[in-house]
Amino acid sequence: MSAAALPAGAGATLDVHGACLRLHGEWVVAEAEGLRAAVVALWPGLPPGRLVVDASAVSEIDGAGIQLLVALGQALLATGHDPVLRGAPERLRRAAAALGAGDALRCCGMVVDASEAP
Amino acid sequence: MTGGIDIGEAVAAFMVEGRDLVEQLEAGLLRIEQGHDRGDRELVNAMFRAAHTIKGSAGIVGLEGLSRFTHHVETLLDRVREGLATLEDAQLTLLLQCCDHMRALIIVAEAGDPSGEALEAAGQDILTRLGATPGGPRPVTATIPGAAGPVAGFRLWAAFGEDCFRDGLDPAAAMAYLAQRVADLEVVLAADRIPPL
């Protein structure tokens, strides 16, 4: 299953490709409202079970982006998904850690892909 | 808390960041002047955040003149975003002049005048025309009773409010900054307070 990339705003998009939710661009406060709407719009297309959240193409992130990722992780867990965060850039990990939302094994409520854990 | 803040480094960083923020504010004003929707909440919020950050950061690094001056710009933009005021043509023109003045305050600060005394009269003139009360809030100072010498440390507890993003404060940036300077920092994410999707 795949879905066309939903533009969340000028600098951020996300799409579903198989069992992978791919995040792109700038997950920052200016894009937060559009990103949230895009996540909600994509929600019906998310496959059940294990879902990889691929953050490798996130180019920028701030506290609002982390808040949205935490909300995403919570919503996925609450609806029976098994989210795995993959490819989180260093800046995402740093921002999450600064906010108490992540460590080496978990980030924004999601399990960090085992292949990336130390 | 141990360790000191490298204020020189912070000032240097602000000189760059401050100019960027003034440009962001100015770009928003120019968009409106060129016909963009004056009621665009996102744009007004973005301009408010820029002014709020300039005011706060300038105060932190000791550019008191810029902080005080920008306070009035921030106050006006706050009234606009709360629906208590609208941006008329004359105010747009004055706010663009404010941007020029803020830029000038950064320049004189770089030249050794962090309080902006050399530009005080010009700033007050703009503020008077803007309808603000020149002078504005003065820095608040406090003394610690019984502290005869340097204070060895203190404990600070803080929580970010619901409006922090709206007010231009990014908790991630603030905590990252603190993490570099505070010896014993504990951060707890109130995950149950995060707005659901």
Short mmCIF file of C-alpha atoms in Angstrom, two decimals, chain A residues 29 33 36 39 43 62-64 67-68 70-72 74-75 98-101, chain B residues 42 49 160 165 170-173 175-176 187-189 191-192 194-197:
data_model
loop_
_atom_site.label_atom_id
_atom_site.label_comp_id
_atom_site.label_asym_id
_atom_site.label_seq_id
_atom_site.Cartn_x
_atom_site.Cartn_y
_atom_site.Cartn_z
CA VAL A 29 6.15 24.91 14.86
CA GLU A 33 -0.85 22.47 12.28
CA ARG A 36 -1.15 17.23 12.37
CA VAL A 39 -1.24 12.69 9.94
CA TRP A 43 -4.51 7.61 9.51
CA ASP A 62 11.89 21.68 17.20
CA GLY A 63 9.85 21.16 20.34
CA ALA A 64 6.57 21.36 18.44
CA GLN A 67 5.37 17.06 20.63
CA LEU A 68 3.69 15.92 17.43
CA VAL A 70 5.04 11.94 20.83
CA ALA A 71 1.33 12.38 20.07
CA LEU A 72 1.79 10.19 16.99
CA GLN A 74 0.80 7.61 21.66
CA ALA A 75 -1.96 7.39 19.06
CA ALA A 98 16.43 17.55 25.78
CA LEU A 99 12.70 17.28 26.41
CA GLY A 100 12.86 13.98 28.27
CA ALA A 101 11.17 12.27 25.34
CA GLU B 42 -0.37 32.14 11.39
CA ARG B 49 7.02 35.01 18.00
CA PHE B 160 6.38 25.16 30.24
CA PHE B 165 4.78 27.59 21.31
CA ASP B 170 10.63 26.42 22.09
CA PRO B 171 11.10 24.16 25.12
CA ALA B 172 13.55 21.98 23.18
CA ALA B 173 15.87 24.91 22.54
CA MET B 175 16.26 22.80 27.64
CA ALA B 176 19.18 22.14 25.30
CA VAL B 187 13.71 16.90 32.64
CA VAL B 188 10.39 15.14 32.85
CA LEU B 189 8.05 14.97 29.90
CA ALA B 191 3.31 12.92 28.24
CA ASP B 192 -0.23 12.80 29.55
CA ILE B 194 0.38 16.34 25.25
CA PRO B 195 -2.60 17.22 23.06
CA PRO B 196 -3.81 14.13 21.18
CA LEU B 197 -3.77 14.04 17.39
#
